[in-house]
Tab-separated table of C-alpha atoms in Angstrom:
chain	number	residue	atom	x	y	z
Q	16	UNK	CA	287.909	107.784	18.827
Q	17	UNK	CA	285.394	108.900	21.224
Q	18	UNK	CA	285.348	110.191	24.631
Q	19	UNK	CA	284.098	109.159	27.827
Q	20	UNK	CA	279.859	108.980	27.490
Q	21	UNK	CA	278.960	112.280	29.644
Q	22	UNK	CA	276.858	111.327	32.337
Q	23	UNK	CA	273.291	112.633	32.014
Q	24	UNK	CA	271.683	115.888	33.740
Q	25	UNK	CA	268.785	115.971	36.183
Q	26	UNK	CA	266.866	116.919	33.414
Q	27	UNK	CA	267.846	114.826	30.963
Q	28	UNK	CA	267.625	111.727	34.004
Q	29	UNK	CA	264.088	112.854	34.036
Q	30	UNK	CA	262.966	113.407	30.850
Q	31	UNK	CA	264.656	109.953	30.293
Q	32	UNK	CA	262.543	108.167	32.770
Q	33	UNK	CA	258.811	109.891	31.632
Q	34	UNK	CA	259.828	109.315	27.900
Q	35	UNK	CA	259.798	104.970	28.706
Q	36	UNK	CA	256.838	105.236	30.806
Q	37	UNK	CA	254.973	107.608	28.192
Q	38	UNK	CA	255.875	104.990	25.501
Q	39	UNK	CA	254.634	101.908	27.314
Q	40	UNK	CA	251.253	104.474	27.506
Q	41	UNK	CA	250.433	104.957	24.278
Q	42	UNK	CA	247.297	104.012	24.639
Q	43	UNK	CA	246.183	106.268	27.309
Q	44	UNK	CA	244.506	109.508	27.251
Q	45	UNK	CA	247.382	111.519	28.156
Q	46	UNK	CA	250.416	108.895	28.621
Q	47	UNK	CA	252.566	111.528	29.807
Q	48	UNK	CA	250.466	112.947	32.526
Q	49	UNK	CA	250.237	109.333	33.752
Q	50	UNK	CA	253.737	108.708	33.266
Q	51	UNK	CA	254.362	111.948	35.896
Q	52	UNK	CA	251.960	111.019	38.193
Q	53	UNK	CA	252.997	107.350	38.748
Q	54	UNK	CA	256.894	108.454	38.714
Q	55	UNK	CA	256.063	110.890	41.551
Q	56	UNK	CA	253.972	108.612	43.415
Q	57	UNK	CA	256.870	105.868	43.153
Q	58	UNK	CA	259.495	108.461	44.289
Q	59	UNK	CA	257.035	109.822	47.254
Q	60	UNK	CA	256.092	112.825	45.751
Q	61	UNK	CA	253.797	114.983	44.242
Q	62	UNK	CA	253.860	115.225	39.983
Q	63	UNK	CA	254.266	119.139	40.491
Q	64	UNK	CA	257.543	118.023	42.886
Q	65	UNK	CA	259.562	115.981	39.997
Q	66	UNK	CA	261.972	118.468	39.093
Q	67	UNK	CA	263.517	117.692	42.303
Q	68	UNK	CA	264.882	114.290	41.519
Q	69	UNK	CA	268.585	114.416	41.149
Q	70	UNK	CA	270.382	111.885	38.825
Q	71	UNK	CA	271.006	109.641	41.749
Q	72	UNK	CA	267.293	109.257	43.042
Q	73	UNK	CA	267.027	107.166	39.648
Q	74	UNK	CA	267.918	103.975	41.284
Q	75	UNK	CA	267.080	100.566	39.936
Q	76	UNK	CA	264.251	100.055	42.787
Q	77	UNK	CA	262.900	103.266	41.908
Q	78	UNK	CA	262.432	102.535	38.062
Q	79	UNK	CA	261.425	99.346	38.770
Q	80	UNK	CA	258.598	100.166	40.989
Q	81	UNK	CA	258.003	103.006	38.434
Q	82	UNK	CA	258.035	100.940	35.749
Q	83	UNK	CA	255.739	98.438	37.600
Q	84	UNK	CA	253.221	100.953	38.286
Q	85	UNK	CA	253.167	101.885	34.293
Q	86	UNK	CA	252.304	98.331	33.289
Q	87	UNK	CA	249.235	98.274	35.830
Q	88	UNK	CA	248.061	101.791	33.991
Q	89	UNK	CA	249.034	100.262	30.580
Q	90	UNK	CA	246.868	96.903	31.661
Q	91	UNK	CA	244.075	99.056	32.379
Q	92	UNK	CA	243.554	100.262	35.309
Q	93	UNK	CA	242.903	103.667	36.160
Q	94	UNK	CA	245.482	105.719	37.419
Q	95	UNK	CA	243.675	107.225	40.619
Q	96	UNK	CA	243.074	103.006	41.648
Q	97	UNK	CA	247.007	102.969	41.491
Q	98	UNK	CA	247.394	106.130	43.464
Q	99	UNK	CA	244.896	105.313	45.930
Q	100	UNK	CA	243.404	108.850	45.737
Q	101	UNK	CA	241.419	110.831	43.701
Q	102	UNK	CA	241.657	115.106	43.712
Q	103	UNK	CA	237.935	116.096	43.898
Q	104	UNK	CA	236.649	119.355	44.421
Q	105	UNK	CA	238.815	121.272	47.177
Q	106	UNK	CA	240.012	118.242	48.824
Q	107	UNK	CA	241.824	114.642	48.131
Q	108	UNK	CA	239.441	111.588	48.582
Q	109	UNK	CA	240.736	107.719	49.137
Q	110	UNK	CA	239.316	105.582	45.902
Q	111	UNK	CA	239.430	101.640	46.170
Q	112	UNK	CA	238.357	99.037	43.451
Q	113	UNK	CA	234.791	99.112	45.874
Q	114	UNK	CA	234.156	102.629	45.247
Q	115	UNK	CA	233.305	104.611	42.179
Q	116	UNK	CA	236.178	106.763	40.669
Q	117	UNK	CA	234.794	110.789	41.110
Q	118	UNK	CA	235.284	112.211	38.030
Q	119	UNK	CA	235.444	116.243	37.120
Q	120	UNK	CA	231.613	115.847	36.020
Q	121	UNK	CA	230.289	115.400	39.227
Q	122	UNK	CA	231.529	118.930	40.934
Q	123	UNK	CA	228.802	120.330	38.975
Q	124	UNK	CA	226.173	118.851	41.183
Q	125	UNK	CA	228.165	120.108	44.015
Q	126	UNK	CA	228.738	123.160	42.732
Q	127	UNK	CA	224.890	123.508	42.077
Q	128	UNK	CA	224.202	121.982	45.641
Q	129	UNK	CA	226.275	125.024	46.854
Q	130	UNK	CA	224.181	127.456	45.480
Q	131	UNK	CA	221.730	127.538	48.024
Q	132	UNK	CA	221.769	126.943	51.665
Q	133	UNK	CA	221.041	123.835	53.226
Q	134	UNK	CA	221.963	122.668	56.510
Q	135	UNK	CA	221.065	118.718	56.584
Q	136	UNK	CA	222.337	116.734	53.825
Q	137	UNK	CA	221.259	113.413	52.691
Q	138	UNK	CA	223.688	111.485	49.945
Q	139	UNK	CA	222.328	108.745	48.505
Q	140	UNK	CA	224.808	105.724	46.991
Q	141	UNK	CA	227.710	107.649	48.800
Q	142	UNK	CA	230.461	105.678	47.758
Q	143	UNK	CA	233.867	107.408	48.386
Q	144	UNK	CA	231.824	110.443	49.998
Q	145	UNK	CA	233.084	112.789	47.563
Q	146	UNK	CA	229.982	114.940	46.928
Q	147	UNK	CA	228.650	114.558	50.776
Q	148	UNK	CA	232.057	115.911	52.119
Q	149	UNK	CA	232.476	117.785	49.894
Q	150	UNK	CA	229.206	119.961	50.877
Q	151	UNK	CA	230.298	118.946	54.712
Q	152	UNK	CA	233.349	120.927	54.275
Q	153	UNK	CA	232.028	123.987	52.423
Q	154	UNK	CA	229.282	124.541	54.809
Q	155	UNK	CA	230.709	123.901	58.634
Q	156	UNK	CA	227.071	124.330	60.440
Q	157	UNK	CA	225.780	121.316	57.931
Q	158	UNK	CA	225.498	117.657	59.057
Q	159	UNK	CA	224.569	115.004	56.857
Q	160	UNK	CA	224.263	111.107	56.098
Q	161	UNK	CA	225.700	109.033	53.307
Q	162	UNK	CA	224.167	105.475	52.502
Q	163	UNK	CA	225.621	102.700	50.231
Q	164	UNK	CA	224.034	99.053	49.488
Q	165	UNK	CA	228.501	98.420	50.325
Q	166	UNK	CA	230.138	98.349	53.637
Q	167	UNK	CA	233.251	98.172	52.017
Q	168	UNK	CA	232.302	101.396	50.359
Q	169	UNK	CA	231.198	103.076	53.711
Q	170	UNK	CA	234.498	102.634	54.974
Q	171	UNK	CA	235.946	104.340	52.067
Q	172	UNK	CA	234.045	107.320	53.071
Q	173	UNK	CA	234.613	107.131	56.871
Q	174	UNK	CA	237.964	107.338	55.855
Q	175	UNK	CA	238.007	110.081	53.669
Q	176	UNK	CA	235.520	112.029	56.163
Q	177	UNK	CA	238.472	111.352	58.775
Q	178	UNK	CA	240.779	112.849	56.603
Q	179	UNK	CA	238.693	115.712	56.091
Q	180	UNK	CA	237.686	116.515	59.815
Q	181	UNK	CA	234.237	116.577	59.005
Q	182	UNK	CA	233.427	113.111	60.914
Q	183	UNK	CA	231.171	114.782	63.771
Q	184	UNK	CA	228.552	115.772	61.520
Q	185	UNK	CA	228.393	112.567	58.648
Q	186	UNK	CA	226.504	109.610	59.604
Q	187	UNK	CA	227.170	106.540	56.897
Q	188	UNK	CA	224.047	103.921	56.640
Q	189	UNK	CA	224.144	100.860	54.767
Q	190	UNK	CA	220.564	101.137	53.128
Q	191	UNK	CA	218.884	100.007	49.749
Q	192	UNK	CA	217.933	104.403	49.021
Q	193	UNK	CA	215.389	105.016	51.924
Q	194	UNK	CA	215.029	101.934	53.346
Q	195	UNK	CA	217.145	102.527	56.341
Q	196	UNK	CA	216.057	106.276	56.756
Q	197	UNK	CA	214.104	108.464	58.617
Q	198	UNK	CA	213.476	112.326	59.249
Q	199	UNK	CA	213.750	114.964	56.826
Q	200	UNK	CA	216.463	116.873	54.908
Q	201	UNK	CA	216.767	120.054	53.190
Q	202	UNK	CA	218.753	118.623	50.750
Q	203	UNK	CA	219.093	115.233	48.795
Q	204	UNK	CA	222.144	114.494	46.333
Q	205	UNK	CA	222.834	111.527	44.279
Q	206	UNK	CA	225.090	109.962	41.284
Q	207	UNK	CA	222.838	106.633	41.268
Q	208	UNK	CA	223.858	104.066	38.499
Q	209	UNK	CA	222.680	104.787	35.468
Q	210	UNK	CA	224.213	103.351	33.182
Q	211	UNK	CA	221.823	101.307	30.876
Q	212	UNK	CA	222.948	97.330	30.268
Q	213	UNK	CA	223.136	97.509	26.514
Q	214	UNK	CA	225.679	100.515	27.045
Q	215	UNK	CA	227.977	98.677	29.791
Q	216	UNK	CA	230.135	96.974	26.534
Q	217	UNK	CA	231.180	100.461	25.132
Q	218	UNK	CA	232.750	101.752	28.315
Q	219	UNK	CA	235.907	103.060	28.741
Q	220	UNK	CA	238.070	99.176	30.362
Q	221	UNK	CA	238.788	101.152	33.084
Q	222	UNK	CA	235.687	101.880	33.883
Q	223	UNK	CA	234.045	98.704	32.912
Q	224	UNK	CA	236.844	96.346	34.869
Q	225	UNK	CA	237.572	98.767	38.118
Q	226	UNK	CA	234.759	100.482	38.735
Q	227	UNK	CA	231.884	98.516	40.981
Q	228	UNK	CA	229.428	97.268	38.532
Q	229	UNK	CA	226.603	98.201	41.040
Q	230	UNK	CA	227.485	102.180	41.178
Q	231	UNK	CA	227.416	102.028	37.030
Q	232	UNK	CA	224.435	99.943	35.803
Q	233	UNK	CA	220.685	99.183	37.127
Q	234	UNK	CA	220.961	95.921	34.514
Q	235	UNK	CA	217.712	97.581	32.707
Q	236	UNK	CA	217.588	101.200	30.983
Q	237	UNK	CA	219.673	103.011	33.090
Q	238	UNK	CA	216.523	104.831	34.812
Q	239	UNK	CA	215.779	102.913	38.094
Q	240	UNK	CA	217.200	104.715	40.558
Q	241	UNK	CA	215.537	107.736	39.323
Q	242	UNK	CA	212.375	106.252	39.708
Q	243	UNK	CA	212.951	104.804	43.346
Q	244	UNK	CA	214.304	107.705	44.619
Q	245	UNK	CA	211.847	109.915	43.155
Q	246	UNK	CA	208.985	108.254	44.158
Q	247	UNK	CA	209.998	108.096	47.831
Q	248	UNK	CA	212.427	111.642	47.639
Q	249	UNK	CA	209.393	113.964	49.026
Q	250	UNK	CA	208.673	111.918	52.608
Q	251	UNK	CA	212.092	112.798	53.229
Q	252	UNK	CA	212.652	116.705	52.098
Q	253	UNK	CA	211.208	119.581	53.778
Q	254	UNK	CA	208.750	122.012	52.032
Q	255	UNK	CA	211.286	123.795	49.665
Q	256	UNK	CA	213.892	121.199	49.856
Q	257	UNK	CA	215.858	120.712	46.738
Q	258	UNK	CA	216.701	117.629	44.883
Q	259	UNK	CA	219.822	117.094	42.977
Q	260	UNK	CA	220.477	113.964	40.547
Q	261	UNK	CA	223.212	113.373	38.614
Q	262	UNK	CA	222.472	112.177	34.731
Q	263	UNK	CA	223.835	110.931	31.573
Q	264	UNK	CA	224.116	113.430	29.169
Q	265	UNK	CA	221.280	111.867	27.074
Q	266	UNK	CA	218.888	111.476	30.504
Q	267	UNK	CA	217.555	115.074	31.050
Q	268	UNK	CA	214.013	114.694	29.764
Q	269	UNK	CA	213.626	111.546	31.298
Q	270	UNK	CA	214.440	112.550	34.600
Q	271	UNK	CA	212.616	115.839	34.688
Q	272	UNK	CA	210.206	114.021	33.663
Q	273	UNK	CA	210.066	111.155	36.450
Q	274	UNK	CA	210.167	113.962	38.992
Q	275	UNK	CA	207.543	116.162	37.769
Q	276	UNK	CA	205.388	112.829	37.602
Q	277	UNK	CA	206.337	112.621	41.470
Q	278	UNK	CA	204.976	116.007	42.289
Q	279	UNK	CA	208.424	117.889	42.206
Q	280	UNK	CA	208.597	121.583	40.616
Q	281	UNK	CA	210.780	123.718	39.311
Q	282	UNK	CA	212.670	121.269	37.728
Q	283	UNK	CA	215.981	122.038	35.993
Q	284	UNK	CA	218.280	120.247	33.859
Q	285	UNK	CA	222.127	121.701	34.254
Q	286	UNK	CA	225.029	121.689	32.172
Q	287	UNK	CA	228.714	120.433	33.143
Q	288	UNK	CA	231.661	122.547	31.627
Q	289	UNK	CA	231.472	120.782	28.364
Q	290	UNK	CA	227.834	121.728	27.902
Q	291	UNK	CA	226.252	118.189	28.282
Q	292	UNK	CA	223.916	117.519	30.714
Q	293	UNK	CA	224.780	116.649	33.763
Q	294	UNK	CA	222.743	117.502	36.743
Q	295	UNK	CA	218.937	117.462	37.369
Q	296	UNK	CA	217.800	119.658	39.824
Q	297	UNK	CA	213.744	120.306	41.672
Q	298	UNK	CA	211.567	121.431	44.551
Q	299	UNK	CA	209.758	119.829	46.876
Q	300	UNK	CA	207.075	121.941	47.397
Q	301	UNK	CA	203.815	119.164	47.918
């Protein structure tokens, strides 16, 4: 005969609960990251906070909301659109299906951006405001303006520039690149689509089904945007004012090129932390 089943520890409770999300994951990048970060989020906490769920937080609502939250990440869609948020740079930004997703890659324009003073910012195809509030919040005497073709996507980034206190100096614009601009800036950022059409089909689902197809694709070679906002880029910078233009990692001599073509100098292609390129960078010195 056997005893009485011994109930489970907290540990063993938890381990229990990532181990049936993580297997409903397999096909994610890391299934049991995900698994932690939608159990927290379910039990209104932070994934570093888990190991203080006692055996009795494990109620049925909780696993089922858990559990309901794995099957939207096994279905596809990207953890931070489940969340709600997105950790970028210093700070946590808002993310809704109308905004891109930031992504690690794109700190290394801000990063770059950082390197150099500045003290107006321009952000063009804003989106969630990650990069523009980013630079906002680093550099307190700077003011800026983010534009997006989306209102819905300009309210994202009101939001998030709420959130990060930075609202008195950020003006959002709903404009196709210049069209609704004027003055100059000592500083112009962008992560334009560029994404060409015949490479939409091999991106990752979630990309492909939750990000907005207008932030990932021009519908041509993937080059547009550098071309429009190059050729209209030096009306708007001072003498000495930088550019900054994020790429695909196969786009560095193209863009250099289109800006040198536009009277641009000292042009520079960066690296992100896995070596591809990532960032463009140039003068304005006409």
């Amino acid at each position: 005969m056997t005893g009485p089943q011994e109930a489970p520890s907290r540990g063993q409770a938890l381990a229990r609960a990532l181990a049936l999300g993580r297997d409903r994951l397999v096909n994610a990048d890391d299934p049991l990251r995900d698994a932690q970060l939608l159990l927290a989020h379910a039990a209104g906490l932070e994934r570093g906070q888990l190991s203080r769920l006692e055996v009795e937080d494990f109620t049925p609502e909780l696993m089922a909301g858990y559990l309901a939250l794995v099957d939207q990440r096994a279905a596809g869609r990207p953890v931070s659109k489940i969340l709600g948020y997105r950790d970028f740079w210093n700070h946590r930004f808002q993310v809704t299906e109308d905004v891109l997703d930031p992504r690690p890659d794109t700190e290394t324009l801000v990063e770059a951006a950082l390197a150099q003073p500045f003290e107006r910012v321009l952000d063009l195809g804003t989106g969630s405001g990650c990069i523009l509030l980013s630079l906002l919040a680093e550099r307190t005497a700077a003011s800026g303006i983010g534009t997006d073709l989306s209102e819905a996507a300009l309210n994202v980034a009101r939001a998030n520039a709420r959130a990060l206190g930075v609202s008195e100096r950020v003006e959002f614009r709903v404009s196709d690149w210049f069209s609704a601009l004027g003055g100059v800036f000592d500083l112009i950022v962008s992560n334009p689509p560029y994404i060409a059409l015949d490479e939409m089909p091999d991106l990752a689902r979630e990309v492909r089904e939750h990000d907005p197809r207008m932030a990932l694709t021009d519908e041509g070679d993937g080059l547009a945007a550098y071309r429009a906002i190059s050729a209209q880029a030096g009306r708007h910078l001072r003498r000495g004012g930088r550019i900054l233009l994020e790429i695909g990692p196969t786009q560095g001599a193209d863009v250099a090129r289109i800006l040198r073509a536009a009277g641009f100098e000292t042009v520079e292609i960066l690296p992100d932390l896995d070596g591809r390129d990532r960032v463009v960078s140039a003068i304005w010195v006409a």
